[in-house]
PDB file of N, CA and C in Angstrom:
ATOM      1  N   MET A 263      69.284 -31.244 151.531  1.00  0.00           N
ATOM      2  CA  MET A 263      69.179 -30.022 152.291  1.00  0.00           C
ATOM      3  C   MET A 263      68.619 -28.920 151.397  1.00  0.00           C
ATOM      4  N   ARG A 264      67.634 -28.248 151.879  1.00  0.00           N
ATOM      5  CA  ARG A 264      67.000 -27.180 151.108  1.00  0.00           C
ATOM      6  C   ARG A 264      67.610 -25.844 151.503  1.00  0.00           C
ATOM      7  N   THR A 265      67.945 -25.043 150.502  1.00  0.00           N
ATOM      8  CA  THR A 265      68.517 -23.728 150.801  1.00  0.00           C
ATOM      9  C   THR A 265      67.405 -22.701 150.869  1.00  0.00           C
ATOM     10  N   TYR A 266      67.593 -21.725 151.736  1.00  0.00           N
ATOM     11  CA  TYR A 266      66.599 -20.681 151.930  1.00  0.00           C
ATOM     12  C   TYR A 266      66.758 -19.629 150.844  1.00  0.00           C
ATOM     13  N   ARG A 267      65.668 -19.199 150.264  1.00  0.00           N
ATOM     14  CA  ARG A 267      65.680 -18.163 149.232  1.00  0.00           C
ATOM     15  C   ARG A 267      65.421 -16.819 149.902  1.00  0.00           C
ATOM     16  N   TRP A 268      66.407 -15.926 149.844  1.00  0.00           N
ATOM     17  CA  TRP A 268      66.284 -14.615 150.451  1.00  0.00           C
ATOM     18  C   TRP A 268      65.678 -13.638 149.458  1.00  0.00           C
ATOM     19  N   ASP A 269      64.672 -12.902 149.869  1.00  0.00           N
ATOM     20  CA  ASP A 269      64.182 -11.776 149.071  1.00  0.00           C
ATOM     21  C   ASP A 269      64.364 -10.519 149.926  1.00  0.00           C
ATOM     22  N   ARG A 270      64.067  -9.372 149.359  1.00  0.00           N
ATOM     23  CA  ARG A 270      64.343  -8.127 150.087  1.00  0.00           C
ATOM     24  C   ARG A 270      63.553  -8.018 151.381  1.00  0.00           C
ATOM     25  N   HIS A 271      62.362  -8.572 151.390  1.00  0.00           N
ATOM     26  CA  HIS A 271      61.539  -8.516 152.604  1.00  0.00           C
ATOM     27  C   HIS A 271      62.129  -9.403 153.698  1.00  0.00           C
ATOM     28  N   ALA A 272      62.608 -10.574 153.315  1.00  0.00           N
ATOM     29  CA  ALA A 272      63.212 -11.480 154.291  1.00  0.00           C
ATOM     30  C   ALA A 272      64.507 -10.901 154.847  1.00  0.00           C
ATOM     31  N   ILE A 273      65.289 -10.256 153.989  1.00  0.00           N
ATOM     32  CA  ILE A 273      66.544  -9.636 154.446  1.00  0.00           C
ATOM     33  C   ILE A 273      66.244  -8.517 155.435  1.00  0.00           C
ATOM     34  N   LYS A 274      65.296  -7.665 155.090  1.00  0.00           N
ATOM     35  CA  LYS A 274      64.945  -6.559 155.980  1.00  0.00           C
ATOM     36  C   LYS A 274      64.380  -7.087 157.300  1.00  0.00           C
ATOM     37  N   ALA A 275      63.562  -8.128 157.242  1.00  0.00           N
ATOM     38  CA  ALA A 275      63.000  -8.711 158.462  1.00  0.00           C
ATOM     39  C   ALA A 275      64.113  -9.280 159.352  1.00  0.00           C
ATOM     40  N   GLU A 276      65.101  -9.924 158.733  1.00  0.00           N
ATOM     41  CA  GLU A 276      66.205 -10.486 159.515  1.00  0.00           C
ATOM     42  C   GLU A 276      67.046  -9.383 160.156  1.00  0.00           C
ATOM     43  N   VAL A 277      67.231  -8.288 159.446  1.00  0.00           N
ATOM     44  CA  VAL A 277      67.946  -7.140 160.009  1.00  0.00           C
ATOM     45  C   VAL A 277      67.216  -6.650 161.260  1.00  0.00           C
ATOM     46  N   HIS A 278      65.909  -6.498 161.180  1.00  0.00           N
ATOM     47  CA  HIS A 278      65.121  -6.007 162.311  1.00  0.00           C
ATOM     48  C   HIS A 278      65.049  -7.029 163.446  1.00  0.00           C
ATOM     49  N   ARG A 279      65.007  -8.338 163.100  1.00  0.00           N
ATOM     50  CA  ARG A 279      65.005  -9.373 164.131  1.00  0.00           C
ATOM     51  C   ARG A 279      66.255  -9.301 164.998  1.00  0.00           C
ATOM     52  N   ARG A 280      67.346  -8.881 164.383  1.00  0.00           N
ATOM     53  CA  ARG A 280      68.617  -8.800 165.112  1.00  0.00           C
ATOM     54  C   ARG A 280      68.804  -7.452 165.811  1.00  0.00           C
ATOM     55  N   GLY A 281      67.743  -6.636 165.788  1.00  0.00           N
ATOM     56  CA  GLY A 281      67.789  -5.359 166.485  1.00  0.00           C
ATOM     57  C   GLY A 281      68.587  -4.298 165.749  1.00  0.00           C
ATOM     58  N   LEU A 282      68.743  -4.458 164.462  1.00  0.00           N
ATOM     59  CA  LEU A 282      69.499  -3.510 163.638  1.00  0.00           C
ATOM     60  C   LEU A 282      68.555  -2.747 162.730  1.00  0.00           C
ATOM     61  N   THR A 283      69.067  -1.699 162.135  1.00  0.00           N
ATOM     62  CA  THR A 283      68.323  -0.966 161.114  1.00  0.00           C
ATOM     63  C   THR A 283      69.220  -0.808 159.899  1.00  0.00           C
ATOM     64  N   LEU A 284      68.602  -0.625 158.742  1.00  0.00           N
ATOM     65  CA  LEU A 284      69.379  -0.405 157.519  1.00  0.00           C
ATOM     66  C   LEU A 284      70.190   0.881 157.635  1.00  0.00           C
ATOM     67  N   LEU A 285      69.595   1.904 158.214  1.00  0.00           N
ATOM     68  CA  LEU A 285      70.295   3.167 158.401  1.00  0.00           C
ATOM     69  C   LEU A 285      71.502   2.984 159.329  1.00  0.00           C
ATOM     70  N   GLY A 286      71.310   2.261 160.406  1.00  0.00           N
ATOM     71  CA  GLY A 286      72.399   2.014 161.343  1.00  0.00           C
ATOM     72  C   GLY A 286      73.542   1.223 160.725  1.00  0.00           C
ATOM     73  N   ILE A 287      73.189   0.238 159.903  1.00  0.00           N
ATOM     74  CA  ILE A 287      74.218  -0.556 159.218  1.00  0.00           C
ATOM     75  C   ILE A 287      75.010   0.328 158.265  1.00  0.00           C
ATOM     76  N   ALA A 288      74.301   1.149 157.497  1.00  0.00           N
ATOM     77  CA  ALA A 288      74.968   2.035 156.541  1.00  0.00           C
ATOM     78  C   ALA A 288      75.880   3.024 157.260  1.00  0.00           C
ATOM     79  N   GLN A 289      75.398   3.634 158.314  1.00  0.00           N
ATOM     80  CA  GLN A 289      76.205   4.601 159.052  1.00  0.00           C
ATOM     81  C   GLN A 289      77.405   3.926 159.712  1.00  0.00           C
ATOM     82  N   GLY A 290      77.205   2.724 160.231  1.00  0.00           N
ATOM     83  CA  GLY A 290      78.293   1.982 160.854  1.00  0.00           C
ATOM     84  C   GLY A 290      79.381   1.602 159.864  1.00  0.00           C
ATOM     85  N   ALA A 291      79.004   1.435 158.610  1.00  0.00           N
ATOM     86  CA  ALA A 291      79.970   1.076 157.570  1.00  0.00           C
ATOM     87  C   ALA A 291      80.558   2.306 156.893  1.00  0.00           C
ATOM     88  N   GLY A 292      80.108   3.497 157.316  1.00  0.00           N
ATOM     89  CA  GLY A 292      80.627   4.732 156.718  1.00  0.00           C
ATOM     90  C   GLY A 292      80.086   4.999 155.325  1.00  0.00           C
ATOM     91  N   LEU A 293      78.869   4.529 155.072  1.00  0.00           N
ATOM     92  CA  LEU A 293      78.242   4.703 153.758  1.00  0.00           C
ATOM     93  C   LEU A 293      77.197   5.816 153.800  1.00  0.00           C
ATOM     94  N   GLU A 294      76.698   6.153 152.628  1.00  0.00           N
ATOM     95  CA  GLU A 294      75.576   7.074 152.542  1.00  0.00           C
ATOM     96  C   GLU A 294      74.408   6.479 153.317  1.00  0.00           C
ATOM     97  N   PRO A 295      73.580   7.291 153.935  1.00  0.00           N
ATOM     98  CA  PRO A 295      72.471   6.766 154.741  1.00  0.00           C
ATOM     99  C   PRO A 295      71.521   5.835 153.978  1.00  0.00           C
ATOM    100  N   SER A 296      71.366   6.035 152.688  1.00  0.00           N
ATOM    101  CA  SER A 296      70.417   5.215 151.923  1.00  0.00           C
ATOM    102  C   SER A 296      71.065   4.010 151.235  1.00  0.00           C
ATOM    103  N   ALA A 297      72.353   3.773 151.439  1.00  0.00           N
ATOM    104  CA  ALA A 297      73.067   2.719 150.706  1.00  0.00           C
ATOM    105  C   ALA A 297      72.462   1.338 150.919  1.00  0.00           C
ATOM    106  N   CYS A 298      72.135   0.998 152.135  1.00  0.00           N
ATOM    107  CA  CYS A 298      71.579  -0.328 152.416  1.00  0.00           C
ATOM    108  C   CYS A 298      70.144  -0.459 151.917  1.00  0.00           C
ATOM    109  N   LYS A 299      69.404   0.629 152.008  1.00  0.00           N
ATOM    110  CA  LYS A 299      68.032   0.616 151.488  1.00  0.00           C
ATOM    111  C   LYS A 299      68.045   0.406 149.975  1.00  0.00           C
ATOM    112  N   VAL A 300      68.961   1.072 149.305  1.00  0.00           N
ATOM    113  CA  VAL A 300      69.100   0.929 147.854  1.00  0.00           C
ATOM    114  C   VAL A 300      69.528  -0.496 147.501  1.00  0.00           C
ATOM    115  N   ALA A 301      70.415  -1.079 148.317  1.00  0.00           N
ATOM    116  CA  ALA A 301      70.921  -2.426 148.039  1.00  0.00           C
ATOM    117  C   ALA A 301      69.816  -3.480 148.048  1.00  0.00           C
ATOM    118  N   LEU A 302      68.740  -3.228 148.782  1.00  0.00           N
ATOM    119  CA  LEU A 302      67.640  -4.192 148.783  1.00  0.00           C
ATOM    120  C   LEU A 302      66.898  -4.209 147.453  1.00  0.00           C
ATOM    121  N   ARG A 303      66.923  -3.122 146.719  1.00  0.00           N
ATOM    122  CA  ARG A 303      66.178  -3.025 145.464  1.00  0.00           C
ATOM    123  C   ARG A 303      67.023  -3.237 144.219  1.00  0.00           C
ATOM    124  N   ARG A 304      68.281  -2.761 144.272  1.00  0.00           N
ATOM    125  CA  ARG A 304      69.141  -2.917 143.097  1.00  0.00           C
ATOM    126  C   ARG A 304      70.588  -3.051 143.547  1.00  0.00           C
ATOM    127  N   ARG A 305      71.456  -3.362 142.618  1.00  0.00           N
ATOM    128  CA  ARG A 305      72.857  -3.625 142.936  1.00  0.00           C
ATOM    129  C   ARG A 305      73.545  -2.399 143.530  1.00  0.00           C
ATOM    130  N   ASN A 306      74.120  -2.598 144.690  1.00  0.00           N
ATOM    131  CA  ASN A 306      74.930  -1.596 145.366  1.00  0.00           C
ATOM    132  C   ASN A 306      75.933  -2.401 146.198  1.00  0.00           C
ATOM    133  N   TYR A 307      77.122  -2.607 145.635  1.00  0.00           N
ATOM    134  CA  TYR A 307      78.084  -3.520 146.250  1.00  0.00           C
ATOM    135  C   TYR A 307      78.414  -3.177 147.700  1.00  0.00           C
ATOM    136  N   ARG A 308      78.620  -1.916 147.985  1.00  0.00           N
ATOM    137  CA  ARG A 308      78.986  -1.536 149.353  1.00  0.00           C
ATOM    138  C   ARG A 308      77.824  -1.746 150.314  1.00  0.00           C
ATOM    139  N   GLY A 309      76.625  -1.397 149.886  1.00  0.00           N
ATOM    140  CA  GLY A 309      75.454  -1.623 150.726  1.00  0.00           C
ATOM    141  C   GLY A 309      75.195  -3.100 150.951  1.00  0.00           C
ATOM    142  N   GLU A 310      75.354  -3.891 149.896  1.00  0.00           N
ATOM    143  CA  GLU A 310      75.179  -5.340 150.009  1.00  0.00           C
ATOM    144  C   GLU A 310      76.208  -5.937 150.958  1.00  0.00           C
ATOM    145  N   ALA A 311      77.453  -5.485 150.829  1.00  0.00           N
ATOM    146  CA  ALA A 311      78.516  -5.999 151.700  1.00  0.00           C
ATOM    147  C   ALA A 311      78.264  -5.623 153.152  1.00  0.00           C
ATOM    148  N   ALA A 312      77.770  -4.426 153.399  1.00  0.00           N
ATOM    149  CA  ALA A 312      77.490  -3.990 154.766  1.00  0.00           C
ATOM    150  C   ALA A 312      76.369  -4.819 155.386  1.00  0.00           C
ATOM    151  N   ILE A 313      75.308  -5.053 154.628  1.00  0.00           N
ATOM    152  CA  ILE A 313      74.195  -5.866 155.138  1.00  0.00           C
ATOM    153  C   ILE A 313      74.669  -7.288 155.403  1.00  0.00           C
ATOM    154  N   ALA A 314      75.397  -7.845 154.457  1.00  0.00           N
ATOM    155  CA  ALA A 314      75.879  -9.223 154.597  1.00  0.00           C
ATOM    156  C   ALA A 314      76.790  -9.359 155.819  1.00  0.00           C
ATOM    157  N   ALA A 315      77.672  -8.380 156.017  1.00  0.00           N
ATOM    158  CA  ALA A 315      78.569  -8.427 157.180  1.00  0.00           C
ATOM    159  C   ALA A 315      77.783  -8.329 158.481  1.00  0.00           C
ATOM    160  N   ALA A 316      76.768  -7.482 158.512  1.00  0.00           N
ATOM    161  CA  ALA A 316      75.957  -7.321 159.720  1.00  0.00           C
ATOM    162  C   ALA A 316      75.193  -8.600 160.049  1.00  0.00           C
ATOM    163  N   LEU A 317      74.789  -9.342 159.015  1.00  0.00           N
ATOM    164  CA  LEU A 317      74.044 -10.579 159.223  1.00  0.00           C
ATOM    165  C   LEU A 317      74.953 -11.800 159.336  1.00  0.00           C
ATOM    166  N   GLY A 318      76.219 -11.639 158.968  1.00  0.00           N
ATOM    167  CA  GLY A 318      77.142 -12.776 159.006  1.00  0.00           C
ATOM    168  C   GLY A 318      76.883 -13.778 157.907  1.00  0.00           C
ATOM    169  N   ILE A 319      76.394 -13.291 156.773  1.00  0.00           N
ATOM    170  CA  ILE A 319      76.063 -14.141 155.623  1.00  0.00           C
ATOM    171  C   ILE A 319      76.762 -13.564 154.402  1.00  0.00           C
ATOM    172  N   GLU A 320      77.278 -14.419 153.548  1.00  0.00           N
ATOM    173  CA  GLU A 320      77.942 -13.958 152.329  1.00  0.00           C
ATOM    174  C   GLU A 320      76.942 -13.245 151.420  1.00  0.00           C
ATOM    175  N   PRO A 321      77.362 -12.174 150.730  1.00  0.00           N
ATOM    176  CA  PRO A 321      76.469 -11.490 149.786  1.00  0.00           C
ATOM    177  C   PRO A 321      75.951 -12.425 148.689  1.00  0.00           C
ATOM    178  N   SER A 322      76.767 -13.380 148.267  1.00  0.00           N
ATOM    179  CA  SER A 322      76.344 -14.300 147.207  1.00  0.00           C
ATOM    180  C   SER A 322      75.227 -15.233 147.666  1.00  0.00           C
ATOM    181  N   VAL A 323      75.063 -15.396 148.982  1.00  0.00           N
ATOM    182  CA  VAL A 323      73.956 -16.205 149.510  1.00  0.00           C
ATOM    183  C   VAL A 323      72.684 -15.364 149.555  1.00  0.00           C
ATOM    184  N   LEU A 324      72.815 -14.104 149.944  1.00  0.00           N
ATOM    185  CA  LEU A 324      71.647 -13.221 150.017  1.00  0.00           C
ATOM    186  C   LEU A 324      71.125 -12.850 148.636  1.00  0.00           C
ATOM    187  N   TRP A 325      72.045 -12.610 147.702  1.00  0.00           N
ATOM    188  CA  TRP A 325      71.675 -12.186 146.345  1.00  0.00           C
ATOM    189  C   TRP A 325      72.352 -13.087 145.316  1.00  0.00           C
ATOM    190  N   PRO A 326      71.914 -14.336 145.184  1.00  0.00           N
ATOM    191  CA  PRO A 326      72.590 -15.245 144.246  1.00  0.00           C
ATOM    192  C   PRO A 326      72.479 -14.801 142.790  1.00  0.00           C
ATOM    193  N   ASP A 327      71.406 -14.101 142.436  1.00  0.00           N
ATOM    194  CA  ASP A 327      71.264 -13.647 141.052  1.00  0.00           C
ATOM    195  C   ASP A 327      72.220 -12.505 140.730  1.00  0.00           C
ATOM    196  N   ARG A 328      72.696 -11.798 141.736  1.00  0.00           N
ATOM    197  CA  ARG A 328      73.646 -10.707 141.521  1.00  0.00           C
ATOM    198  C   ARG A 328      75.088 -11.195 141.543  1.00  0.00           C
ATOM    199  N   TYR A 329      75.308 -12.341 142.151  1.00  0.00           N
ATOM    200  CA  TYR A 329      76.648 -12.898 142.293  1.00  0.00           C
ATOM    201  C   TYR A 329      76.669 -14.299 141.703  1.00  0.00           C
ATOM    202  N   ARG A 330      76.612 -14.380 140.422  1.00  0.00           N
ATOM    203  CA  ARG A 330      76.642 -15.690 139.767  1.00  0.00           C
ATOM    204  C   ARG A 330      78.060 -16.243 139.808  1.00  0.00           C
ATOM    205  N   ARG A 331      78.138 -17.537 140.025  1.00  0.00           N
ATOM    206  CA  ARG A 331      79.443 -18.185 140.022  1.00  0.00           C
ATOM    207  C   ARG A 331      79.891 -18.389 138.582  1.00  0.00           C
ATOM    208  N   PRO A 332      81.175 -18.165 138.309  1.00  0.00           N
ATOM    209  CA  PRO A 332      81.654 -18.393 136.951  1.00  0.00           C
ATOM    210  C   PRO A 332      81.607 -19.883 136.623  1.00  0.00           C
ATOM    211  N   VAL A 333      81.224 -20.192 135.406  1.00  0.00           N
ATOM    212  CA  VAL A 333      81.142 -21.572 134.960  1.00  0.00           C
ATOM    213  C   VAL A 333      82.509 -21.967 134.435  1.00  0.00           C
ATOM    214  N   SER A 334      83.055 -23.035 134.978  1.00  0.00           N
ATOM    215  CA  SER A 334      84.368 -23.497 134.565  1.00  0.00           C
ATOM    216  C   SER A 334      84.198 -24.564 133.503  1.00  0.00           C
ATOM    217  N   SER A 335      84.914 -24.407 132.413  1.00  0.00           N
ATOM    218  CA  SER A 335      84.847 -25.388 131.338  1.00  0.00           C
ATOM    219  C   SER A 335      85.888 -26.470 131.527  1.00  0.00           C
ATOM    220  N   GLY A 336      86.746 -26.332 132.543  1.00  0.00           N
ATOM    221  CA  GLY A 336      87.793 -27.310 132.759  1.00  0.00           C
ATOM    222  C   GLY A 336      89.030 -27.021 131.929  1.00  0.00           C
ATOM    223  N   ARG A 337      88.969 -26.012 131.110  1.00  0.00           N
ATOM    224  CA  ARG A 337      90.104 -25.640 130.276  1.00  0.00           C
ATOM    225  C   ARG A 337      90.798 -24.425 130.869  1.00  0.00           C
ATOM    226  N   ASN A 338      92.039 -24.289 130.534  1.00  0.00           N
ATOM    227  CA  ASN A 338      92.792 -23.115 130.934  1.00  0.00           C
ATOM    228  C   ASN A 338      92.596 -22.063 129.852  1.00  0.00           C
ATOM    229  N   PRO A 339      91.891 -20.954 130.140  1.00  0.00           N
ATOM    230  CA  PRO A 339      91.583 -19.973 129.097  1.00  0.00           C
ATOM    231  C   PRO A 339      92.823 -19.370 128.444  1.00  0.00           C
ATOM    232  N   SER A 340      93.948 -19.345 129.151  1.00  0.00           N
ATOM    233  CA  SER A 340      95.143 -18.756 128.555  1.00  0.00           C
ATOM    234  C   SER A 340      95.746 -19.665 127.492  1.00  0.00           C
ATOM    235  N   ARG A 341      95.364 -20.940 127.497  1.00  0.00           N
ATOM    236  CA  ARG A 341      95.923 -21.877 126.519  1.00  0.00           C
ATOM    237  C   ARG A 341      95.022 -22.085 125.312  1.00  0.00           C
ATOM    238  N   ILE A 342      93.825 -21.556 125.335  1.00  0.00           N
ATOM    239  CA  ILE A 342      92.906 -21.741 124.221  1.00  0.00           C
ATOM    240  C   ILE A 342      93.293 -20.779 123.103  1.00  0.00           C
ATOM    241  N   GLN A 343      93.493 -21.327 121.938  1.00  0.00           N
ATOM    242  CA  GLN A 343      93.861 -20.522 120.781  1.00  0.00           C
ATOM    243  C   GLN A 343      92.623 -20.309 119.914  1.00  0.00           C
ATOM    244  N   PRO A 344      92.396 -19.095 119.439  1.00  0.00           N
ATOM    245  CA  PRO A 344      91.257 -18.881 118.556  1.00  0.00           C
ATOM    246  C   PRO A 344      91.484 -19.625 117.246  1.00  0.00           C
ATOM    247  N   GLN A 345      90.441 -20.254 116.754  1.00  0.00           N
ATOM    248  CA  GLN A 345      90.553 -20.990 115.499  1.00  0.00           C
ATOM    249  C   GLN A 345      89.931 -20.174 114.389  1.00  0.00           C
ATOM    250  N   THR A 346      90.673 -20.054 113.332  1.00  0.00           N
ATOM    251  CA  THR A 346      90.168 -19.327 112.180  1.00  0.00           C
ATOM    252  C   THR A 346      90.090 -20.288 111.014  1.00  0.00           C
ATOM    253  N   ALA A 347      89.158 -20.068 110.158  1.00  0.00           N
ATOM    254  CA  ALA A 347      88.998 -20.909 108.979  1.00  0.00           C
ATOM    255  C   ALA A 347      90.051 -20.523 107.956  1.00  0.00           C
ATOM    256  N   SER A 348      90.516 -21.516 107.270  1.00  0.00           N
ATOM    257  CA  SER A 348      91.488 -21.268 106.216  1.00  0.00           C
ATOM    258  C   SER A 348      90.788 -20.573 105.057  1.00  0.00           C
ATOM    259  N   PRO A 349      91.418 -19.567 104.446  1.00  0.00           N
ATOM    260  CA  PRO A 349      90.767 -18.898 103.319  1.00  0.00           C
ATOM    261  C   PRO A 349      90.593 -19.825 102.120  1.00  0.00           C
ATOM    262  N   ASN A 350      91.345 -20.922 102.078  1.00  0.00           N
ATOM    263  CA  ASN A 350      91.247 -21.858 100.944  1.00  0.00           C
ATOM    264  C   ASN A 350      90.281 -23.004 101.218  1.00  0.00           C
ATOM    265  N   ALA A 351      89.809 -23.129 102.450  1.00  0.00           N
ATOM    266  CA  ALA A 351      88.910 -24.235 102.781  1.00  0.00           C
ATOM    267  C   ALA A 351      87.534 -23.976 102.180  1.00  0.00           C
ATOM    268  N   PRO A 352      86.930 -25.022 101.570  1.00  0.00           N
ATOM    269  CA  PRO A 352      85.590 -24.836 101.000  1.00  0.00           C
ATOM    270  C   PRO A 352      84.547 -24.698 102.100  1.00  0.00           C
ATOM    271  N   SER A 353      83.565 -23.917 101.857  1.00  0.00           N
ATOM    272  CA  SER A 353      82.484 -23.732 102.798  1.00  0.00           C
ATOM    273  C   SER A 353      81.608 -24.968 102.817  1.00  0.00           C
ATOM    274  N   PRO A 354      81.075 -25.362 103.965  1.00  0.00           N
ATOM    275  CA  PRO A 354      80.177 -26.531 104.030  1.00  0.00           C
ATOM    276  C   PRO A 354      78.955 -26.337 103.136  1.00  0.00           C
ATOM    277  N   LEU A 355      78.522 -25.127 102.908  1.00  0.00           N
ATOM    278  CA  LEU A 355      77.364 -24.894 102.048  1.00  0.00           C
ATOM    279  C   LEU A 355      77.687 -25.169 100.600  1.00  0.00           C
ATOM    280  N   THR A 356      78.894 -24.832 100.175  1.00  0.00           N
ATOM    281  CA  THR A 356      79.253 -25.082  98.774  1.00  0.00           C
ATOM    282  C   THR A 356      79.460 -26.557  98.518  1.00  0.00           C
ATOM    283  N   LEU A 357      79.859 -27.337  99.527  1.00  0.00           N
ATOM    284  CA  LEU A 357      80.037 -28.766  99.340  1.00  0.00           C
ATOM    285  C   LEU A 357      78.683 -29.446  99.150  1.00  0.00           C
ATOM    286  N   ARG A 358      77.664 -29.036  99.866  1.00  0.00           N
ATOM    287  CA  ARG A 358      76.345 -29.645  99.725  1.00  0.00           C
ATOM    288  C   ARG A 358      75.745 -29.355  98.358  1.00  0.00           C
ATOM    289  N   GLY A 359      75.950 -28.147  97.893  1.00  0.00           N
ATOM    290  CA  GLY A 359      75.356 -27.786  96.612  1.00  0.00           C
ATOM    291  C   GLY A 359      76.046 -28.441  95.430  1.00  0.00           C
ATOM    292  N   ALA A 360      77.263 -28.920  95.608  1.00  0.00           N
ATOM    293  CA  ALA A 360      78.029 -29.514  94.497  1.00  0.00           C
ATOM    294  C   ALA A 360      77.607 -30.955  94.264  1.00  0.00           C
ATOM    295  N   GLU A 361      76.925 -31.578  95.200  1.00  0.00           N
ATOM    296  CA  GLU A 361      76.557 -33.007  95.041  1.00  0.00           C
ATOM    297  C   GLU A 361      75.516 -33.231  94.014  1.00  0.00           C
TER     298      GLU A 361
END
C-alpha cells in the first residue's frame, strides 16, 4: 500500500474541496485568523491541529517531518545507567603505543 505524501498545496486543495477555508477553520477553532495559513508554511501546533481536525486526518499524517515518531531501542531508559571509565583504566591509545 502506498501512502499519500501531503504538501501544503495538497492540504490547501483538500480544504477547498471540502468547501472550507483556512480562515474559517481558524475562526472556528478560536485561533488567530492567520494561524492555519501559517501552519501550511511552518510549525504552528494549534493551526496544524485545527486543519487536521477539519480534514479528519492526524497531524502526523499531514506533516510527518514535523511529527517524527520516537525511535524505541527496546530498553527502559529509566534503567540505563551511565557508564564512566575508571580513572585507573589504561587508554586504548596507550595500549597500542606500548606494543
